[in-house]
Amino acid sequence: SQQGEEDPQALSIQEGENATMNCSYKTSINNLQWYRQNSGRGLVHLILIRSNEREKHSGRLRVTLDTSKKSSSLLITASRAADTASYFCATYNNAGNMLTFGGGTRLMVKP
Amino acid sequence: ETGVTQSPTHLIKTRGQQVTLRCSSQSGHNTVSWYQQALGQGPQFIFQYYREEENGRGNFPPRFSGLQFPNYSSELNVNALELDDSALYLCASSYSTSGEDTQYFGPGTRLTVL
């Protein structure tokens, strides 16, 4: 079973618009990570937010974390065609050895 | 591009055969994790190796086995292949098993079982 579930499953926007993806998880966490995957290739780590953080920024990315609701969101501002990819949230188990991914949001940014 | 490499890139096998996939971890990383990603889904954790020992396993049958070598490279072996084993297999390396580390993924091996 997957710990995180992303919403929406697919998102199509125009270049320049903002894209927001949401992730819900089930158990308590120490941190939550977001990864990006281009068309069936390897995943690239985007950002990690710890359980005691509420918001984190990295360039055009903004991540929020609400541990009371067990949810996180990833905002990509001023999107570009090159942002077209699948985005996954992921959390570690308590032992810190198993990273569990959600089903992903497939983002398409139209030029 | 991460420093993690995987081979081969693509592989076609038939049911019942055995397959070995290989992964070279990023320099300085002693931990390798393997994931299976079916089409349209998120990666699923198979197992992790830390300093040549298995350090955690997901919900996969024993016909999925692995090895980690002294140079921290790793192999994933799958016996008695089934059609449902068709997937992208990803390996990822990290500095440790702290649960705080970024995992650096290789480009994957796409396995097709006919």
PDB file of C-alpha atoms in Angstrom:
ATOM      1  CA  SER A   1       0.000   0.000   0.000  1.00  0.00           C
ATOM      2  CA  GLN A   2       1.171   3.540  -0.576  1.00  0.00           C
ATOM      3  CA  GLN A   3       1.689   5.966   2.272  1.00  0.00           C
ATOM      4  CA  GLY A   4       1.093   9.092   0.276  1.00  0.00           C
ATOM      5  CA  GLU A   5      -1.604   9.885  -2.210  1.00  0.00           C
ATOM      6  CA  GLU A   6      -1.287  12.805  -4.570  1.00  0.00           C
ATOM      7  CA  ASP A   7      -4.096  14.949  -5.832  1.00  0.00           C
ATOM      8  CA  PRO A   8      -4.824  15.630  -8.624  1.00  0.00           C
ATOM      9  CA  GLN A   9      -3.595  12.603 -10.538  1.00  0.00           C
ATOM     10  CA  ALA A  10      -3.126  14.770 -13.620  1.00  0.00           C
ATOM     11  CA  LEU A  11      -2.858  18.509 -14.157  1.00  0.00           C
ATOM     12  CA  SER A  12      -2.626  20.488 -17.384  1.00  0.00           C
ATOM     13  CA  ILE A  13      -1.799  24.202 -17.314  1.00  0.00           C
ATOM     14  CA  GLN A  14      -0.419  26.944 -19.553  1.00  0.00           C
ATOM     15  CA  GLU A  15       3.135  28.190 -19.276  1.00  0.00           C
ATOM     16  CA  GLY A  16       3.364  30.985 -16.720  1.00  0.00           C
ATOM     17  CA  GLU A  17       0.559  29.661 -14.544  1.00  0.00           C
ATOM     18  CA  ASN A  18       1.091  28.216 -11.090  1.00  0.00           C
ATOM     19  CA  ALA A  19       0.715  24.489 -10.416  1.00  0.00           C
ATOM     20  CA  THR A  20      -0.381  23.127  -7.071  1.00  0.00           C
ATOM     21  CA  MET A  21      -0.166  19.478  -6.129  1.00  0.00           C
ATOM     22  CA  ASN A  22      -1.354  17.960  -2.872  1.00  0.00           C
ATOM     23  CA  CYS A  23      -0.231  14.916  -0.953  1.00  0.00           C
ATOM     24  CA  SER A  24      -1.847  13.096   1.947  1.00  0.00           C
ATOM     25  CA  TYR A  25      -0.175  10.495   4.118  1.00  0.00           C
ATOM     26  CA  LYS A  26      -1.311   8.103   6.792  1.00  0.00           C
ATOM     27  CA  THR A  27       1.207   7.705   9.604  1.00  0.00           C
ATOM     28  CA  SER A  28       3.357  10.087  11.626  1.00  0.00           C
ATOM     29  CA  ILE A  29       6.491  11.270   9.862  1.00  0.00           C
ATOM     30  CA  ASN A  30       9.859  12.866  10.563  1.00  0.00           C
ATOM     31  CA  ASN A  31      10.002  14.487   7.160  1.00  0.00           C
ATOM     32  CA  LEU A  32       8.341  14.493   3.776  1.00  0.00           C
ATOM     33  CA  GLN A  33      10.102  14.707   0.445  1.00  0.00           C
ATOM     34  CA  TRP A  34       9.046  15.641  -3.059  1.00  0.00           C
ATOM     35  CA  TYR A  35      10.590  14.079  -6.149  1.00  0.00           C
ATOM     36  CA  ARG A  36      10.212  14.702  -9.845  1.00  0.00           C
ATOM     37  CA  GLN A  37      10.353  12.134 -12.659  1.00  0.00           C
ATOM     38  CA  ASN A  38      10.664  12.894 -16.359  1.00  0.00           C
ATOM     39  CA  SER A  39       8.833  10.410 -18.599  1.00  0.00           C
ATOM     40  CA  GLY A  40       9.710   7.083 -16.976  1.00  0.00           C
ATOM     41  CA  ARG A  41      13.268   7.956 -16.036  1.00  0.00           C
ATOM     42  CA  GLY A  42      14.957   8.220 -12.654  1.00  0.00           C
ATOM     43  CA  LEU A  43      13.585  10.393  -9.899  1.00  0.00           C
ATOM     44  CA  VAL A  44      15.193  13.658  -8.886  1.00  0.00           C
ATOM     45  CA  HIS A  45      14.933  14.957  -5.334  1.00  0.00           C
ATOM     46  CA  LEU A  46      13.341  18.415  -5.177  1.00  0.00           C
ATOM     47  CA  ILE A  47      12.894  19.333  -1.541  1.00  0.00           C
ATOM     48  CA  LEU A  48      12.637  17.896   1.988  1.00  0.00           C
ATOM     49  CA  ILE A  49      10.470  19.418   4.688  1.00  0.00           C
ATOM     50  CA  ARG A  50      10.806  18.320   8.311  1.00  0.00           C
ATOM     51  CA  SER A  51       7.856  17.655  10.572  1.00  0.00           C
ATOM     52  CA  ASN A  52       8.593  20.788  12.630  1.00  0.00           C
ATOM     53  CA  GLU A  53       8.544  22.997   9.532  1.00  0.00           C
ATOM     54  CA  ARG A  54       5.372  24.453   8.035  1.00  0.00           C
ATOM     55  CA  GLU A  55       6.718  25.934   4.832  1.00  0.00           C
ATOM     56  CA  LYS A  56       9.870  25.727   2.764  1.00  0.00           C
ATOM     57  CA  HIS A  57      11.009  27.436  -0.440  1.00  0.00           C
ATOM     58  CA  SER A  58      13.491  26.459  -3.113  1.00  0.00           C
ATOM     59  CA  GLY A  59      13.601  28.656  -6.198  1.00  0.00           C
ATOM     60  CA  ARG A  60      10.158  28.493  -7.814  1.00  0.00           C
ATOM     61  CA  LEU A  61       9.061  25.704  -5.473  1.00  0.00           C
ATOM     62  CA  ARG A  62       7.085  26.209  -2.299  1.00  0.00           C
ATOM     63  CA  VAL A  63       6.200  23.284  -0.059  1.00  0.00           C
ATOM     64  CA  THR A  64       3.851  23.359   2.890  1.00  0.00           C
ATOM     65  CA  LEU A  65       3.289  20.716   5.532  1.00  0.00           C
ATOM     66  CA  ASP A  66       0.308  20.355   7.854  1.00  0.00           C
ATOM     67  CA  THR A  67       1.017  17.479  10.231  1.00  0.00           C
ATOM     68  CA  SER A  68      -2.392  17.843  11.919  1.00  0.00           C
ATOM     69  CA  LYS A  69      -4.065  17.064   8.595  1.00  0.00           C
ATOM     70  CA  LYS A  70      -1.290  14.743   7.440  1.00  0.00           C
ATOM     71  CA  SER A  71      -0.995  16.652   4.193  1.00  0.00           C
ATOM     72  CA  SER A  72       1.523  18.555   2.133  1.00  0.00           C
ATOM     73  CA  SER A  73       1.356  20.696  -0.963  1.00  0.00           C
ATOM     74  CA  LEU A  74       3.869  21.538  -3.668  1.00  0.00           C
ATOM     75  CA  LEU A  75       3.450  24.822  -5.526  1.00  0.00           C
ATOM     76  CA  ILE A  76       5.413  25.529  -8.682  1.00  0.00           C
ATOM     77  CA  THR A  77       5.194  29.200  -9.582  1.00  0.00           C
ATOM     78  CA  ALA A  78       5.494  30.649 -13.087  1.00  0.00           C
ATOM     79  CA  SER A  79       5.567  27.187 -14.638  1.00  0.00           C
ATOM     80  CA  ARG A  80       7.603  26.390 -17.742  1.00  0.00           C
ATOM     81  CA  ALA A  81       7.202  23.721 -20.397  1.00  0.00           C
ATOM     82  CA  ALA A  82      10.315  22.078 -18.924  1.00  0.00           C
ATOM     83  CA  ASP A  83       8.387  21.492 -15.669  1.00  0.00           C
ATOM     84  CA  THR A  84       6.326  18.844 -17.470  1.00  0.00           C
ATOM     85  CA  ALA A  85       6.921  15.689 -15.427  1.00  0.00           C
ATOM     86  CA  SER A  86       5.419  13.485 -12.731  1.00  0.00           C
ATOM     87  CA  TYR A  87       5.745  14.684  -9.157  1.00  0.00           C
ATOM     88  CA  PHE A  88       5.760  12.345  -6.148  1.00  0.00           C
ATOM     89  CA  CYS A  89       5.669  12.864  -2.430  1.00  0.00           C
ATOM     90  CA  ALA A  90       7.470  10.323  -0.270  1.00  0.00           C
ATOM     91  CA  THR A  91       7.917   9.562   3.405  1.00  0.00           C
ATOM     92  CA  TYR A  92      10.225   7.307   5.383  1.00  0.00           C
ATOM     93  CA  ASN A  93       9.028   4.652   7.794  1.00  0.00           C
ATOM     94  CA  ASN A  94      10.080   4.889  11.465  1.00  0.00           C
ATOM     95  CA  ALA A  95      13.142   2.722  10.852  1.00  0.00           C
ATOM     96  CA  GLY A  96      14.301   5.220   8.229  1.00  0.00           C
ATOM     97  CA  ASN A  97      15.041   2.530   5.674  1.00  0.00           C
ATOM     98  CA  MET A  98      11.932   2.418   3.519  1.00  0.00           C
ATOM     99  CA  LEU A  99      10.825   5.367   1.413  1.00  0.00           C
ATOM    100  CA  THR A 100       7.146   5.104   0.483  1.00  0.00           C
ATOM    101  CA  PHE A 101       5.870   7.022  -2.525  1.00  0.00           C
ATOM    102  CA  GLY A 102       2.444   8.173  -3.493  1.00  0.00           C
ATOM    103  CA  GLY A 103       0.921   7.565  -6.900  1.00  0.00           C
ATOM    104  CA  GLY A 104       2.120  10.872  -8.302  1.00  0.00           C
ATOM    105  CA  THR A 105       0.688  13.890 -10.110  1.00  0.00           C
ATOM    106  CA  ARG A 106       1.339  14.047 -13.831  1.00  0.00           C
ATOM    107  CA  LEU A 107       1.868  17.700 -14.738  1.00  0.00           C
ATOM    108  CA  MET A 108       1.738  18.964 -18.279  1.00  0.00           C
ATOM    109  CA  VAL A 109       2.727  22.574 -18.956  1.00  0.00           C
ATOM    110  CA  LYS A 110       1.690  23.755 -22.402  1.00  0.00           C
ATOM    111  CA  PRO A 111       3.876  26.349 -24.116  1.00  0.00           C
TER     112      PRO A 111
ATOM    113  CA  GLU B   1      22.255  13.670 -13.591  1.00  0.00           C
ATOM    114  CA  THR B   2      23.148  11.786 -10.440  1.00  0.00           C
ATOM    115  CA  GLY B   3      26.235   9.603 -10.190  1.00  0.00           C
ATOM    116  CA  VAL B   4      24.084   6.465  -9.989  1.00  0.00           C
ATOM    117  CA  THR B   5      24.228   4.189 -13.008  1.00  0.00           C
ATOM    118  CA  GLN B   6      22.160   1.142 -13.880  1.00  0.00           C
ATOM    119  CA  SER B   7      22.517  -1.594 -16.450  1.00  0.00           C
ATOM    120  CA  PRO B   8      21.072  -2.686 -18.711  1.00  0.00           C
ATOM    121  CA  THR B   9      18.744   0.101 -19.846  1.00  0.00           C
ATOM    122  CA  HIS B  10      16.172  -2.258 -21.303  1.00  0.00           C
ATOM    123  CA  LEU B  11      15.651  -5.983 -21.018  1.00  0.00           C
ATOM    124  CA  ILE B  12      13.156  -8.436 -22.462  1.00  0.00           C
ATOM    125  CA  LYS B  13      12.672 -11.830 -20.823  1.00  0.00           C
ATOM    126  CA  THR B  14      10.096 -14.606 -20.931  1.00  0.00           C
ATOM    127  CA  ARG B  15       8.075 -16.024 -18.071  1.00  0.00           C
ATOM    128  CA  GLY B  16      10.027 -18.369 -15.826  1.00  0.00           C
ATOM    129  CA  GLN B  17      13.418 -16.927 -16.691  1.00  0.00           C
ATOM    130  CA  GLN B  18      15.782 -15.252 -14.258  1.00  0.00           C
ATOM    131  CA  VAL B  19      17.193 -11.736 -14.505  1.00  0.00           C
ATOM    132  CA  THR B  20      19.999  -9.762 -12.855  1.00  0.00           C
ATOM    133  CA  LEU B  21      19.971  -5.980 -12.780  1.00  0.00           C
ATOM    134  CA  ARG B  22      22.992  -3.933 -11.734  1.00  0.00           C
ATOM    135  CA  CYS B  23      23.490  -0.612  -9.998  1.00  0.00           C
ATOM    136  CA  SER B  24      26.563   1.460  -9.244  1.00  0.00           C
ATOM    137  CA  SER B  25      26.018   3.871  -6.399  1.00  0.00           C
ATOM    138  CA  GLN B  26      27.169   7.438  -6.179  1.00  0.00           C
ATOM    139  CA  SER B  27      30.672   7.908  -4.822  1.00  0.00           C
ATOM    140  CA  GLY B  28      30.717   7.977  -1.018  1.00  0.00           C
ATOM    141  CA  HIS B  29      27.297   6.321  -0.618  1.00  0.00           C
ATOM    142  CA  ASN B  30      27.100   3.066   1.356  1.00  0.00           C
ATOM    143  CA  THR B  31      23.366   2.461   1.097  1.00  0.00           C
ATOM    144  CA  VAL B  32      21.447   1.216  -1.936  1.00  0.00           C
ATOM    145  CA  SER B  33      17.687   0.801  -2.218  1.00  0.00           C
ATOM    146  CA  TRP B  34      15.752  -0.894  -5.013  1.00  0.00           C
ATOM    147  CA  TYR B  35      12.284   0.054  -6.212  1.00  0.00           C
ATOM    148  CA  GLN B  36       9.796  -1.377  -8.677  1.00  0.00           C
ATOM    149  CA  GLN B  37       7.655   1.095 -10.608  1.00  0.00           C
ATOM    150  CA  ALA B  38       4.736  -0.237 -12.619  1.00  0.00           C
ATOM    151  CA  LEU B  39       3.415   1.926 -15.433  1.00  0.00           C
ATOM    152  CA  GLY B  40       1.454   4.899 -14.141  1.00  0.00           C
ATOM    153  CA  GLN B  41       2.223   4.209 -10.480  1.00  0.00           C
ATOM    154  CA  GLY B  42       4.662   5.389  -7.868  1.00  0.00           C
ATOM    155  CA  PRO B  43       7.801   3.417  -7.029  1.00  0.00           C
ATOM    156  CA  GLN B  44       7.396   0.549  -4.558  1.00  0.00           C
ATOM    157  CA  PHE B  45      10.224  -0.292  -2.168  1.00  0.00           C
ATOM    158  CA  ILE B  46      11.736  -3.737  -2.728  1.00  0.00           C
ATOM    159  CA  PHE B  47      14.656  -3.745  -0.284  1.00  0.00           C
ATOM    160  CA  GLN B  48      17.649  -1.802   0.971  1.00  0.00           C
ATOM    161  CA  TYR B  49      21.275  -2.816   1.421  1.00  0.00           C
ATOM    162  CA  TYR B  50      23.601  -1.144   3.874  1.00  0.00           C
ATOM    163  CA  ARG B  51      27.250  -2.159   4.067  1.00  0.00           C
ATOM    164  CA  GLU B  52      26.573  -5.422   2.235  1.00  0.00           C
ATOM    165  CA  GLU B  53      23.677  -6.511   4.483  1.00  0.00           C
ATOM    166  CA  GLU B  54      19.957  -6.371   3.771  1.00  0.00           C
ATOM    167  CA  ASN B  55      18.511  -3.557   5.862  1.00  0.00           C
ATOM    168  CA  GLY B  56      14.790  -3.685   5.298  1.00  0.00           C
ATOM    169  CA  ARG B  57      12.460  -5.279   2.806  1.00  0.00           C
ATOM    170  CA  GLY B  58       9.140  -4.340   1.292  1.00  0.00           C
ATOM    171  CA  ASN B  59       6.255  -6.607   0.408  1.00  0.00           C
ATOM    172  CA  PHE B  60       8.000  -8.642  -2.281  1.00  0.00           C
ATOM    173  CA  PRO B  61       8.356 -12.445  -2.463  1.00  0.00           C
ATOM    174  CA  PRO B  62      11.670 -14.242  -1.847  1.00  0.00           C
ATOM    175  CA  ARG B  63      12.260 -14.690  -5.581  1.00  0.00           C
ATOM    176  CA  PHE B  64      13.370 -11.054  -5.428  1.00  0.00           C
ATOM    177  CA  SER B  65      16.857 -11.096  -3.929  1.00  0.00           C
ATOM    178  CA  GLY B  66      19.825  -8.803  -3.862  1.00  0.00           C
ATOM    179  CA  LEU B  67      23.483  -8.339  -3.176  1.00  0.00           C
ATOM    180  CA  GLN B  68      25.701  -5.444  -2.272  1.00  0.00           C
ATOM    181  CA  PHE B  69      29.434  -5.623  -2.955  1.00  0.00           C
ATOM    182  CA  PRO B  70      32.366  -4.144  -1.010  1.00  0.00           C
ATOM    183  CA  ASN B  71      32.457  -1.186  -3.416  1.00  0.00           C
ATOM    184  CA  TYR B  72      28.751  -0.645  -2.552  1.00  0.00           C
ATOM    185  CA  SER B  73      27.505  -1.487  -6.021  1.00  0.00           C
ATOM    186  CA  SER B  74      24.466  -3.745  -5.992  1.00  0.00           C
ATOM    187  CA  GLU B  75      22.515  -6.368  -7.895  1.00  0.00           C
ATOM    188  CA  LEU B  76      18.828  -7.187  -7.966  1.00  0.00           C
ATOM    189  CA  ASN B  77      17.991 -10.756  -8.945  1.00  0.00           C
ATOM    190  CA  VAL B  78      14.514 -11.912  -9.860  1.00  0.00           C
ATOM    191  CA  ASN B  79      13.834 -15.625 -10.342  1.00  0.00           C
ATOM    192  CA  ALA B  80      10.893 -17.324 -12.004  1.00  0.00           C
ATOM    193  CA  LEU B  81       9.784 -14.166 -13.786  1.00  0.00           C
ATOM    194  CA  GLU B  82       6.063 -13.441 -14.018  1.00  0.00           C
ATOM    195  CA  LEU B  83       4.237 -11.142 -16.408  1.00  0.00           C
ATOM    196  CA  ASP B  84       3.503  -8.727 -13.536  1.00  0.00           C
ATOM    197  CA  ASP B  85       7.227  -8.258 -13.001  1.00  0.00           C
ATOM    198  CA  SER B  86       7.238  -6.040 -16.086  1.00  0.00           C
ATOM    199  CA  ALA B  87       8.162  -2.627 -14.714  1.00  0.00           C
ATOM    200  CA  LEU B  88      10.830   0.042 -14.386  1.00  0.00           C
ATOM    201  CA  TYR B  89      13.363  -0.994 -11.738  1.00  0.00           C
ATOM    202  CA  LEU B  90      15.067   1.875  -9.997  1.00  0.00           C
ATOM    203  CA  CYS B  91      17.983   1.857  -7.657  1.00  0.00           C
ATOM    204  CA  ALA B  92      18.865   4.727  -5.376  1.00  0.00           C
ATOM    205  CA  SER B  93      21.904   5.385  -3.237  1.00  0.00           C
ATOM    206  CA  SER B  94      22.301   7.512  -0.122  1.00  0.00           C
ATOM    207  CA  TYR B  95      24.916   8.354   2.513  1.00  0.00           C
ATOM    208  CA  SER B  96      23.261   6.450   5.315  1.00  0.00           C
ATOM    209  CA  THR B  97      20.054   4.950   6.633  1.00  0.00           C
ATOM    210  CA  SER B  98      19.097   7.833   8.884  1.00  0.00           C
ATOM    211  CA  GLY B  99      15.747   8.501   7.250  1.00  0.00           C
ATOM    212  CA  GLU B 100      16.821  12.062   6.639  1.00  0.00           C
ATOM    213  CA  ASP B 101      18.861  11.463   3.544  1.00  0.00           C
ATOM    214  CA  THR B 102      18.121  12.357  -0.019  1.00  0.00           C
ATOM    215  CA  GLN B 103      18.077   9.313  -2.233  1.00  0.00           C
ATOM    216  CA  TYR B 104      19.860   9.673  -5.566  1.00  0.00           C
ATOM    217  CA  PHE B 105      18.192   7.639  -8.255  1.00  0.00           C
ATOM    218  CA  GLY B 106      19.632   5.979 -11.303  1.00  0.00           C
ATOM    219  CA  PRO B 107      17.877   6.149 -14.691  1.00  0.00           C
ATOM    220  CA  GLY B 108      16.283   2.722 -14.217  1.00  0.00           C
ATOM    221  CA  THR B 109      16.113  -0.567 -16.069  1.00  0.00           C
ATOM    222  CA  ARG B 110      12.922  -1.254 -17.987  1.00  0.00           C
ATOM    223  CA  LEU B 111      12.097  -4.947 -17.791  1.00  0.00           C
ATOM    224  CA  THR B 112       9.519  -6.507 -20.071  1.00  0.00           C
ATOM    225  CA  VAL B 113       8.369 -10.055 -19.361  1.00  0.00           C
ATOM    226  CA  LEU B 114       6.607 -11.812 -22.230  1.00  0.00           C
TER     227      LEU B 114
END
